[in-house]
mmCIF file of C-alpha atoms and ligand atoms in Angstrom:
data_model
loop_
_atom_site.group_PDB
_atom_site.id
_atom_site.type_symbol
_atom_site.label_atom_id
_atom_site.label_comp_id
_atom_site.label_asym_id
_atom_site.label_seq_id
_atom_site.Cartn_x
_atom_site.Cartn_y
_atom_site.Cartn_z
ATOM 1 C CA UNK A 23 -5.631 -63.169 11.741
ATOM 2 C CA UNK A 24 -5.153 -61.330 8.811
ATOM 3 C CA UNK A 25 -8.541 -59.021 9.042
ATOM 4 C CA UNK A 26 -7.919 -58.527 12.769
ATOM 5 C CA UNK A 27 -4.443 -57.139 11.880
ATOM 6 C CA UNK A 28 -6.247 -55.055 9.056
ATOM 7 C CA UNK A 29 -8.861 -54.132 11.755
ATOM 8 C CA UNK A 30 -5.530 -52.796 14.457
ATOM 9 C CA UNK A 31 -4.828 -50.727 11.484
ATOM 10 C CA UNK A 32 -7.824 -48.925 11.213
ATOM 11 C CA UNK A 33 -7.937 -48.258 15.039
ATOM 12 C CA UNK A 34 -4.443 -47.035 14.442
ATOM 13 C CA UNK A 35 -5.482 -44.672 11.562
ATOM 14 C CA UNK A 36 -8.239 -43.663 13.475
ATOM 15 C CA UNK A 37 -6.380 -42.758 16.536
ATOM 16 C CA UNK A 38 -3.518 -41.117 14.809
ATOM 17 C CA UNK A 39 -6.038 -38.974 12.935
ATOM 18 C CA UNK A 40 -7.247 -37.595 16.812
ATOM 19 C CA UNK A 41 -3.682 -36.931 17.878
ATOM 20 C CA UNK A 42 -3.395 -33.012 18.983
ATOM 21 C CA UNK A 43 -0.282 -32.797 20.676
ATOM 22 C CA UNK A 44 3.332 -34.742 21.423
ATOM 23 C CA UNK A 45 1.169 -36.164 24.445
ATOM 24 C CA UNK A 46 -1.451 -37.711 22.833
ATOM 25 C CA UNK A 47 1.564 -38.955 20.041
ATOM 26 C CA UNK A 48 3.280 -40.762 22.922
ATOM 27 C CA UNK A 49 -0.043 -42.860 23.984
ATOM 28 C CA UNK A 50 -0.420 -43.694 20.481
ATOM 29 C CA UNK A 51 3.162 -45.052 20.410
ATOM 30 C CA UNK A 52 3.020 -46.624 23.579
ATOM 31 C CA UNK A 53 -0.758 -48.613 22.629
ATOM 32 C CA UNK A 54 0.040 -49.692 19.256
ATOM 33 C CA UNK A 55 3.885 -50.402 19.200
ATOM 34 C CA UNK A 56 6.017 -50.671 22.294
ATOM 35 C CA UNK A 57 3.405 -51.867 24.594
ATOM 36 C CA UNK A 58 3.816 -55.309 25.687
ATOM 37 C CA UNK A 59 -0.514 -55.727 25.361
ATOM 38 C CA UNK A 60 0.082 -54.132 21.720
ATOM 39 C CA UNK A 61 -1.653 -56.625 19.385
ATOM 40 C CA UNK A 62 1.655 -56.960 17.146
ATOM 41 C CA UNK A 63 3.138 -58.258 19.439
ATOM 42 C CA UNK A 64 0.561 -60.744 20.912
ATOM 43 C CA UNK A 65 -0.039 -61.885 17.617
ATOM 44 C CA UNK A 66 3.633 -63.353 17.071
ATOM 45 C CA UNK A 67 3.048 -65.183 19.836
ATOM 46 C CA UNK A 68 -0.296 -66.394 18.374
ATOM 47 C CA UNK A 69 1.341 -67.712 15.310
ATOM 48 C CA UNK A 70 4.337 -69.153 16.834
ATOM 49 C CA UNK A 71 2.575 -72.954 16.135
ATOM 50 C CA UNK A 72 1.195 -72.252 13.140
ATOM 51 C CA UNK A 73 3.042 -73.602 9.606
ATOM 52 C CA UNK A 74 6.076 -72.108 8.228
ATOM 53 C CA UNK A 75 4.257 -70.809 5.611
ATOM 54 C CA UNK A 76 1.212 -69.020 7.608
ATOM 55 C CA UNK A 77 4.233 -67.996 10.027
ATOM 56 C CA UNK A 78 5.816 -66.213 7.122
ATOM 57 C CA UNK A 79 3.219 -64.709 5.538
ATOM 58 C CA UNK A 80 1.651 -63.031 9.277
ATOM 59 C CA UNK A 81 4.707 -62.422 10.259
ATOM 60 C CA UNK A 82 5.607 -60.139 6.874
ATOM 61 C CA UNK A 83 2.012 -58.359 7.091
ATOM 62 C CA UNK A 84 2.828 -57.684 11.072
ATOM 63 C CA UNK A 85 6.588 -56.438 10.196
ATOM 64 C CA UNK A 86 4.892 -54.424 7.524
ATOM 65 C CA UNK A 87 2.084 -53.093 9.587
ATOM 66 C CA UNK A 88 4.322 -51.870 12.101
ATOM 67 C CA UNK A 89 6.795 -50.231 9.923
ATOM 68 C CA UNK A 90 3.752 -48.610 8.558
ATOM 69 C CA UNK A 91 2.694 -47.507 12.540
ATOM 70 C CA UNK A 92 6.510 -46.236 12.977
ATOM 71 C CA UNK A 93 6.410 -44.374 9.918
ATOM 72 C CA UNK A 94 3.340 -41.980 10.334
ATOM 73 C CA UNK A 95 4.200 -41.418 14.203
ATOM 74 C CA UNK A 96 7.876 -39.864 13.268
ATOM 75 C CA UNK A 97 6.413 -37.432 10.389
ATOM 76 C CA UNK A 98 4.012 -36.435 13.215
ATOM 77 C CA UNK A 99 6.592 -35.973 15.724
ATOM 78 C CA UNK A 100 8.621 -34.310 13.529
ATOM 79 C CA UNK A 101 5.846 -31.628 12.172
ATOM 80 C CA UNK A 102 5.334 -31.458 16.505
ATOM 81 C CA UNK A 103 8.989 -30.502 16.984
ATOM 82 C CA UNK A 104 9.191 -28.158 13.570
ATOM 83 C CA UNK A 105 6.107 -26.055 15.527
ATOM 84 C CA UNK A 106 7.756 -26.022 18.592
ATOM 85 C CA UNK A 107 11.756 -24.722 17.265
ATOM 86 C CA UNK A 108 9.462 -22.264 15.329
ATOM 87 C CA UNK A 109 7.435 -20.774 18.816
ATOM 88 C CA UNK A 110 10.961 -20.681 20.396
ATOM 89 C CA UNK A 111 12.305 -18.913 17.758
ATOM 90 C CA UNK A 112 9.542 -16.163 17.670
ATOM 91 C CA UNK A 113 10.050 -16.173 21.737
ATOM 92 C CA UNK A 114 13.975 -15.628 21.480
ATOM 93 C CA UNK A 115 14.386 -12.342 19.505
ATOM 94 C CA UNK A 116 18.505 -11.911 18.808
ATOM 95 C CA UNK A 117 19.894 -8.586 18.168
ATOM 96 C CA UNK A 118 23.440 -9.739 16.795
ATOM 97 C CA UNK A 119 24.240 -5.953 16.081
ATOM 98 C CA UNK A 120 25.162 -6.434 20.324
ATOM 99 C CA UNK A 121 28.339 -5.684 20.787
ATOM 100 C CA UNK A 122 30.612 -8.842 21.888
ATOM 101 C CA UNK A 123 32.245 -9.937 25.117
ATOM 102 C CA UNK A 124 35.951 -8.713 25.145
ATOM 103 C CA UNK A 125 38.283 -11.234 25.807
ATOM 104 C CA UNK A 126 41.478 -9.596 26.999
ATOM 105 C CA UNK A 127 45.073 -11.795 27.748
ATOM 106 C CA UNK A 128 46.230 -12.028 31.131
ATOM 107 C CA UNK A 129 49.366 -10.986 32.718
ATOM 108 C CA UNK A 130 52.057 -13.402 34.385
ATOM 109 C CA UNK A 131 51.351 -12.334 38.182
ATOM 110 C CA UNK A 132 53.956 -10.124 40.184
ATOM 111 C CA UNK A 133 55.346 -13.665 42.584
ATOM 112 C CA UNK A 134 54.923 -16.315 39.402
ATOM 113 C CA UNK A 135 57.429 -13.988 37.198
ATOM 114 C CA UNK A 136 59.731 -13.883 40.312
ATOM 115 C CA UNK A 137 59.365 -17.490 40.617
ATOM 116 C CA UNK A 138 59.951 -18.022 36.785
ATOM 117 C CA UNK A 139 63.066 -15.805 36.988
ATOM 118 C CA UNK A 140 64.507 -17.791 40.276
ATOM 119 C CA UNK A 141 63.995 -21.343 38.128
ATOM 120 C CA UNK A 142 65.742 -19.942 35.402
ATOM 121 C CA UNK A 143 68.890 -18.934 37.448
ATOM 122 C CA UNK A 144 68.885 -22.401 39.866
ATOM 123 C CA UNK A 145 68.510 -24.793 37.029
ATOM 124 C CA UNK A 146 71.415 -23.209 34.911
ATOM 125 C CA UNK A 147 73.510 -23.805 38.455
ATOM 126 C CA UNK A 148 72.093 -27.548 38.074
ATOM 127 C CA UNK A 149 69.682 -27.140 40.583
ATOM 128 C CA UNK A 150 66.174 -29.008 40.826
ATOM 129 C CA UNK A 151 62.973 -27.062 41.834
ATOM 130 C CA UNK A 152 60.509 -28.572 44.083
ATOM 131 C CA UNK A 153 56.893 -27.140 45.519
ATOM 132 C CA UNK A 154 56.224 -29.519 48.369
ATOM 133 C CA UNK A 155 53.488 -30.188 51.170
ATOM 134 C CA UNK A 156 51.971 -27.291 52.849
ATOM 135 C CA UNK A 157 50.695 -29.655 54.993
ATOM 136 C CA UNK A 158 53.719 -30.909 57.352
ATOM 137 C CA UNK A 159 53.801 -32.796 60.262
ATOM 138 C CA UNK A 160 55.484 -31.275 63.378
ATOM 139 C CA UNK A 161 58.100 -33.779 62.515
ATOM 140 C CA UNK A 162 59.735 -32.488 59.385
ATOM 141 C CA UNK A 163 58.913 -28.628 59.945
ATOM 142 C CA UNK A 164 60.772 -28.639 63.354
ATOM 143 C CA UNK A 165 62.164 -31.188 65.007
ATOM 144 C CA UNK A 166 64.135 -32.944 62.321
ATOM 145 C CA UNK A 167 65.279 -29.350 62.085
ATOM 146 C CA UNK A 168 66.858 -29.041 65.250
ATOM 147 C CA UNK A 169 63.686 -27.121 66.608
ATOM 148 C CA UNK A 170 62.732 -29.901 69.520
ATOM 149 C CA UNK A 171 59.498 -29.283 71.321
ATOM 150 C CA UNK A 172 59.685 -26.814 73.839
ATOM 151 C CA UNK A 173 62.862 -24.698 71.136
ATOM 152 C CA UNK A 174 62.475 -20.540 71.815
ATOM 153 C CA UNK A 175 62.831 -20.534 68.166
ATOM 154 C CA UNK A 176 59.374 -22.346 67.689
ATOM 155 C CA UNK A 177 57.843 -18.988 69.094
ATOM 156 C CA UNK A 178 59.413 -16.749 66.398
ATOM 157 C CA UNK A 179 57.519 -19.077 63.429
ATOM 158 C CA UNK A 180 54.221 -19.113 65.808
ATOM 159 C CA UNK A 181 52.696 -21.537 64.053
ATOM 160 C CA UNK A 182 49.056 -23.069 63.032
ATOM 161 C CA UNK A 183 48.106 -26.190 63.813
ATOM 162 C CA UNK A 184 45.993 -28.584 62.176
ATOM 163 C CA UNK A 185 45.742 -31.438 64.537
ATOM 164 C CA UNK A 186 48.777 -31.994 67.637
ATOM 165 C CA UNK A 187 51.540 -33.442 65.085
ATOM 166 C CA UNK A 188 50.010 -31.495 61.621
ATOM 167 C CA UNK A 189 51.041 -27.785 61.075
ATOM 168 C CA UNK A 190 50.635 -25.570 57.934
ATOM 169 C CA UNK A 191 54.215 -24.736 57.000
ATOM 170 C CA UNK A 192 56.028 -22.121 58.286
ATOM 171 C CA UNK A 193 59.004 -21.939 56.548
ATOM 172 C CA UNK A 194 60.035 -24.270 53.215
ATOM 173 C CA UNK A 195 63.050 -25.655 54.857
ATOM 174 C CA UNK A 196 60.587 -28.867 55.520
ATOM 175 C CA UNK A 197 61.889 -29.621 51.978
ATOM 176 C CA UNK A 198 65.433 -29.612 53.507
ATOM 177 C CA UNK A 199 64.403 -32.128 56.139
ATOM 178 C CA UNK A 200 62.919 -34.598 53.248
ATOM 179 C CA UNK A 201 65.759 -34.346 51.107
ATOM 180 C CA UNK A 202 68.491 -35.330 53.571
ATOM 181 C CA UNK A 203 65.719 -37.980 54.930
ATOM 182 C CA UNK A 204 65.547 -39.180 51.633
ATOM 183 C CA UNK A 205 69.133 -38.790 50.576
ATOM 184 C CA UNK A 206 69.873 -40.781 53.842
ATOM 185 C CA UNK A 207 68.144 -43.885 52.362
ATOM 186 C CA UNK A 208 70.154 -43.584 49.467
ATOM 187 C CA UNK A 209 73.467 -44.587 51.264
ATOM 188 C CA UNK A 210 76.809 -45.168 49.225
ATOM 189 C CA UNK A 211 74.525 -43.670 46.700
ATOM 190 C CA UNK A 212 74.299 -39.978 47.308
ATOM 191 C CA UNK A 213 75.188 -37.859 43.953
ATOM 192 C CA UNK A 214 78.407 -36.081 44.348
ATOM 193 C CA UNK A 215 76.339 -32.864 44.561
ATOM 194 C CA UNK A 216 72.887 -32.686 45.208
ATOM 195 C CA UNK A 217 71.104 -29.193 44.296
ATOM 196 C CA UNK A 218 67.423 -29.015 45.267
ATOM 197 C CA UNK A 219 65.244 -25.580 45.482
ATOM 198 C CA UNK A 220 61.969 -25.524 47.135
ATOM 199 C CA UNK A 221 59.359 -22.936 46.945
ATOM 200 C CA UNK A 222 55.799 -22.206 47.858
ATOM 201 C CA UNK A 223 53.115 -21.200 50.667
ATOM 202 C CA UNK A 224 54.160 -21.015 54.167
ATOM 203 C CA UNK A 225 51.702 -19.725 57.062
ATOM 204 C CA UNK A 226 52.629 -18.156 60.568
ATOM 205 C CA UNK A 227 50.599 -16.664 62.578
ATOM 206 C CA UNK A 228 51.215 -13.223 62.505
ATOM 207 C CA UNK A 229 48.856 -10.064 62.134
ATOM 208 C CA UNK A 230 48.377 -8.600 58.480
ATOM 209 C CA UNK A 231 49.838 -5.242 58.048
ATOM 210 C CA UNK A 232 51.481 -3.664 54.810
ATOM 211 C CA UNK A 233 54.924 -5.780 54.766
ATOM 212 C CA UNK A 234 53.455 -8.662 57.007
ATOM 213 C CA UNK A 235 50.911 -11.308 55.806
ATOM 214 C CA UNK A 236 49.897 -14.522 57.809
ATOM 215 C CA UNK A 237 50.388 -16.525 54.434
ATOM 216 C CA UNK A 238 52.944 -15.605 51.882
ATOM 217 C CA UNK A 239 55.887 -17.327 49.352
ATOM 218 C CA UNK A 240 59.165 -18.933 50.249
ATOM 219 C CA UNK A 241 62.469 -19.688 48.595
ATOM 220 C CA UNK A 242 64.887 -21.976 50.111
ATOM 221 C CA UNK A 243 67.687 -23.574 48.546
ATOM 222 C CA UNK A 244 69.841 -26.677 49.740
ATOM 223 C CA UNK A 245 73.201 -27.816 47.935
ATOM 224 C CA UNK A 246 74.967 -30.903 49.375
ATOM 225 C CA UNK A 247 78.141 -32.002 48.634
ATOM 226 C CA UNK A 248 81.665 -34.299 49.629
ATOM 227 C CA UNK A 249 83.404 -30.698 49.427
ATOM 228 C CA UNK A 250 81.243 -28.222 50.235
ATOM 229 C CA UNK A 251 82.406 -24.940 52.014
ATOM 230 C CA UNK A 252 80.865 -21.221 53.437
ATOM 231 C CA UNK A 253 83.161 -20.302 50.137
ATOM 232 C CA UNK A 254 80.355 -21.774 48.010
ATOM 233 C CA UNK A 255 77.165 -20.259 49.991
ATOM 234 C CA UNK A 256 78.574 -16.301 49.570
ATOM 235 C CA UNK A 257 79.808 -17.303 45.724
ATOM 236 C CA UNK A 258 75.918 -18.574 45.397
ATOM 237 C CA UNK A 259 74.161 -16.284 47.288
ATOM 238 C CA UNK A 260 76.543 -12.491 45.697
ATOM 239 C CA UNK A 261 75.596 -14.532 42.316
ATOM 240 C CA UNK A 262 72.045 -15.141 42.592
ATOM 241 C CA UNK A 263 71.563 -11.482 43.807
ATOM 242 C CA UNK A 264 73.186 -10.252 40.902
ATOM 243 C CA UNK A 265 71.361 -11.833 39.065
ATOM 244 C CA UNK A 266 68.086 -10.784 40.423
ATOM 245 C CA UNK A 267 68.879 -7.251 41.303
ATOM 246 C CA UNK A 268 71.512 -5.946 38.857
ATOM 247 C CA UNK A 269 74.964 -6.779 38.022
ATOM 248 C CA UNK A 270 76.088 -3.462 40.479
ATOM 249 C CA UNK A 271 74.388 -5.112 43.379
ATOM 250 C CA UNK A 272 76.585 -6.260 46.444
ATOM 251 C CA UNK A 273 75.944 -8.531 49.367
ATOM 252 C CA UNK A 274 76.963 -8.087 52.900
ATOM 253 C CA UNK A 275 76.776 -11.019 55.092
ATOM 254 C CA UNK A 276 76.409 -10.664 58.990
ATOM 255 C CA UNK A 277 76.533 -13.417 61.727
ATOM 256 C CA UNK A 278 72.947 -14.698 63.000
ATOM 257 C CA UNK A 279 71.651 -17.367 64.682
ATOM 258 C CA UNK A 280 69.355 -20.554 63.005
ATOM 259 C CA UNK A 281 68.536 -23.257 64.394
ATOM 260 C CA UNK A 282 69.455 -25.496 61.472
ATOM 261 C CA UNK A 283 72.758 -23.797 60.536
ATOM 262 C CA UNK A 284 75.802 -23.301 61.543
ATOM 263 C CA UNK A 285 77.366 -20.536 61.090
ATOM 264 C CA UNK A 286 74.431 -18.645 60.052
ATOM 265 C CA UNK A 287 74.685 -16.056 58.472
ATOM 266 C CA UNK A 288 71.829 -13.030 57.260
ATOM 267 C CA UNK A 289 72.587 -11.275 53.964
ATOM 268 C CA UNK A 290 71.984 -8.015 53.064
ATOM 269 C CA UNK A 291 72.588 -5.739 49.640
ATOM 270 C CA UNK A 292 72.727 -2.347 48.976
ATOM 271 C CA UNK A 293 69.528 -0.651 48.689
ATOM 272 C CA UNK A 294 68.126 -1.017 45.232
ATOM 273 C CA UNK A 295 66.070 2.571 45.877
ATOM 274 C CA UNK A 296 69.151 4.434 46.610
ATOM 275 C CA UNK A 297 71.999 2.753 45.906
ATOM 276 C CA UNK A 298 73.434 2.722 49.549
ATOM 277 C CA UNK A 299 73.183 6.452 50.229
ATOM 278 C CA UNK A 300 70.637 5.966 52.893
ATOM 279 C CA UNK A 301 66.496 6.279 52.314
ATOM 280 C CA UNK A 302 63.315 5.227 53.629
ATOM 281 C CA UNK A 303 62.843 1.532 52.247
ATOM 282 C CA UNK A 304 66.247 1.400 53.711
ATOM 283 C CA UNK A 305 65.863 3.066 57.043
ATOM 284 C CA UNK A 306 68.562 5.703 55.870
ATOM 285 C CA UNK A 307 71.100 2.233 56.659
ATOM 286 C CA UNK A 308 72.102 2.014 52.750
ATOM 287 C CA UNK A 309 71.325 -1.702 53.074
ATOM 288 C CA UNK A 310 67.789 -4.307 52.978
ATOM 289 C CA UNK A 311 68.260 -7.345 54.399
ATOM 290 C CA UNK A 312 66.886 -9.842 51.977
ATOM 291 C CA UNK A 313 67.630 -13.499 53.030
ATOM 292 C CA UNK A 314 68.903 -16.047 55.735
ATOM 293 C CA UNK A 315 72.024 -18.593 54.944
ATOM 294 C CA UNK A 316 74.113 -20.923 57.011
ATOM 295 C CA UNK A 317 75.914 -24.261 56.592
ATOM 296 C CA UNK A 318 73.547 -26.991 57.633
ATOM 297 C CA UNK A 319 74.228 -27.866 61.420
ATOM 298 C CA UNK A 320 75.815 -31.315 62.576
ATOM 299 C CA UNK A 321 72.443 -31.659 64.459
ATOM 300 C CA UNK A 322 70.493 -31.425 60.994
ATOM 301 C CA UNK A 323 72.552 -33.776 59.703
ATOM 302 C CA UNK A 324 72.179 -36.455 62.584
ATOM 303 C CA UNK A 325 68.578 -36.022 63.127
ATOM 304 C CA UNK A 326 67.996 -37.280 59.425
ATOM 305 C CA UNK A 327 70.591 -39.939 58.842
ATOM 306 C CA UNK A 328 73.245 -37.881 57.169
ATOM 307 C CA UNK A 329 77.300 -38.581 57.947
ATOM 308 C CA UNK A 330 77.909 -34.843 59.181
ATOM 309 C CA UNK A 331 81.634 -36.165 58.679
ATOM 310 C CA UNK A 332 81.270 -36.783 55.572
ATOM 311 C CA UNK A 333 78.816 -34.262 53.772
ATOM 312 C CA UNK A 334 78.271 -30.860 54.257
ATOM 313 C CA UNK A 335 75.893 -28.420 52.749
ATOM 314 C CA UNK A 336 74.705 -24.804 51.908
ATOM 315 C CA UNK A 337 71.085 -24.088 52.575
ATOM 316 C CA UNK A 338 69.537 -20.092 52.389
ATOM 317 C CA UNK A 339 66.323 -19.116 51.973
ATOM 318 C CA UNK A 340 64.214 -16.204 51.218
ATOM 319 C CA UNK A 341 60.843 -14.690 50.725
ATOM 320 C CA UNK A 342 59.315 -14.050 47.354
ATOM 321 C CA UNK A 343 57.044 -11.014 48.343
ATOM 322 C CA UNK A 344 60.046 -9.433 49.828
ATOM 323 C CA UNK A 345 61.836 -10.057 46.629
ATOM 324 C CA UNK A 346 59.134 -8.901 44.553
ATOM 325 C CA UNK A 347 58.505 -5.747 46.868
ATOM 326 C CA UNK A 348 61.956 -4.575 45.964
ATOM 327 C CA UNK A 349 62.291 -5.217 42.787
ATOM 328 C CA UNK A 350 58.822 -3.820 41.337
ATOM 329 C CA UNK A 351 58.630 -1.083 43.644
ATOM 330 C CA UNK A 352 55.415 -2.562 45.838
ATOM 331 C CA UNK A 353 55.077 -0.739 49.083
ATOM 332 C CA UNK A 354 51.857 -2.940 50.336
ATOM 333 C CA UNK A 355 52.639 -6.691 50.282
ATOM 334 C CA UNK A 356 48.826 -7.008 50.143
ATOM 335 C CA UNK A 357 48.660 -5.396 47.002
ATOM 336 C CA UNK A 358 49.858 -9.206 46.040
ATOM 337 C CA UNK A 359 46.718 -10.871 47.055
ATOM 338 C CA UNK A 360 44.215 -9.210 46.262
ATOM 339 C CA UNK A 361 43.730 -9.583 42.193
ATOM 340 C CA UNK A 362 43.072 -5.669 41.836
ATOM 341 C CA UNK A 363 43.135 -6.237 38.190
ATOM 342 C CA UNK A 364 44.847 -2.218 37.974
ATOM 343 C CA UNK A 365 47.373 -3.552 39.858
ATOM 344 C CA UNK A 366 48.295 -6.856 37.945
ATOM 345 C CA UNK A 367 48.244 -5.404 34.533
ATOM 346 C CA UNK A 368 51.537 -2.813 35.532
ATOM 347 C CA UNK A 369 53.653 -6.417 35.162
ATOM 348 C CA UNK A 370 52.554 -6.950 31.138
ATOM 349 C CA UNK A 371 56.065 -5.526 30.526
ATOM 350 C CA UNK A 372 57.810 -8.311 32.730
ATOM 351 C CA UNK A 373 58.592 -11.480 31.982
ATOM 352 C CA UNK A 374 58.032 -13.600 29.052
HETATM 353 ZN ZN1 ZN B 15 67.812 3.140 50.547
#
């Protein structure tokens, strides 16, 4: 046993010796170590009932001889990979005097800072912000809304739809609907006050022109209370338009018709271009009409399990492009979509 083992050596020094490339290394490795038909390993089984002494003393020389075999096949692989980092490094000629990429900050975008500014204001009133599903079924964007199949309001909000009962949003009041759905389940356990803003994508089907897009941003806010009055909409609403446009600004509310409140009303302020003298944004009126409001109707109330005797509630809501359009200046609402990075970096100054 031992001279044959001597004699797998030799073949192994004489095939190692004939090894050109990493090709001809693996075939080496594969014949004389990890094969199962490698004689190292047939031999263990040849010894297996042979004395504990002979076992020990093969088994040593075999241990040794393939240590030896595992040895002289990594110094050639590694001499094999030093050649090849050295040909790719000859191929791959680096000029580091190049010039680097320029990695410049980004700006907050135009809607996100109006966003950011609308958060700040409704959760120091107490208020909690919500996105939402743009995905709503027919369900909770109209009829538990008061806007029953067949409503002539369901025209003005012409809408896209995904399957017969699935819609993309068109307004965010489908928030309004889940809240009082939800608050309904809630019982004797409705909060005193319940403040909730919602906010995101809504989608109508409408053709794109410079102040009309088929997608764009939505506001609308919901507070619902034990003793909550009309008093507490125009406090909220003259506020929050302080707020956003300047302590000089002031509201004028006007009767209008929602489906989901009642009294509605539409708010206007005085033109933040010209103060109220009269000027083109404004259509020489003096005022922009910036938002819908109302109390929620009985119906609202009703269709999602709400006591309408007992509760009552302020809901308004608003676009964000509008509100961004007026307050930065922007004349093209598309101007918001379309990542024209000339156009984004003007708001660096804004915001945080
Ligand atoms: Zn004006």
């Amino acid at each position: 046993m031992i001279q044959r083992i001597k004699d797998f050596k030799l073949k192994f020094d004489k095939s190692i010796k004939e090894v050109k490339n990493k090709e001809d290394l693996d075939k080496v490795r594969s014949n004389f170590v990890t094969s199962k038909d490698s004689f190292l390993i047939t031999a263990f089984s040849e010894i297996k009932k042979s004395t504990p002494e002979v076992k020990k003393e093969i088994g040593e020389l075999i241990n040794k001889t393939k240590k030896y075999f595992i040895d002289e096949i990594n110094k050639l692989s590694e001499k094999f990979q030093k050649v090849e980092y050295n040909e790719l490094l000859k191929k791959e000629k680096w000029d580091v005097s190049i010039e680097g990429l320029q990695f410049k900050p980004g700006t907050s975008h135009p809607l996100n800072l109006v966003i950011d500014e609308i958060r700040q204001i409704f959760t120091e009133l107490g208020y909690e912000m919500i996105n939402g599903t743009e995905f709503e079924t027919d369900d909770f964007c109209f009829q538990k809304l008061n806007l029953p199949i067949g409503h002539p309001a369901r025209d003005m909000q012409d809408t896209f739809y995904v399957d017969e009962s699935t819609v993309l949003r068109t307004h965010c009041t489908n928030m309004t609907a889940r809240a009082l759905s939800q608050l309904a389940k809630a019982k004797e356990t409705i909060p005193a006050n319940v403040g909730m803003i919602s906010y995101g994508n809504v989608y109508r089907r409408d053709d794109d022109d410079a102040t009309h897009s088929h997608q764009f941003m939505q506001v609308d806010g919901l507070l619902m209370g034990e003793n909550i009055s009309f008093a507490n909409l125009k406090w909220t609403l003259e506020y929050v338009c302080k707020r956003l446009f300047g302590q000089e600004t002031v509201i004028r509310m006007r009767p209008s018709f929602f489906p989901f409140t009642e009294p509605s009303a539409e708010v206007d302020i005085n033109c933040v271009s010209c103060n109220g003298i009269g000027c083109r944004i404004c259509k020489y009126s003096g005022w922009i009409e910036i938002l819908g409001s109302g109390m929620i109707a009985k119906e609202v109330f009703e269709l999602n399990g709400i006591d309408s005797n007992k509760y009552q509630a302020i809901a308004y809501g608003w676009g964000i492009e509008r509100i961004a359009m007026l307050k930065f200046g922007v004349t093209n609402i598309r101007d918001f979509y379309e990542n024209n990075d000339k156009f984004l970096k003007q708001f660096k100054f804004f915001g945080k």
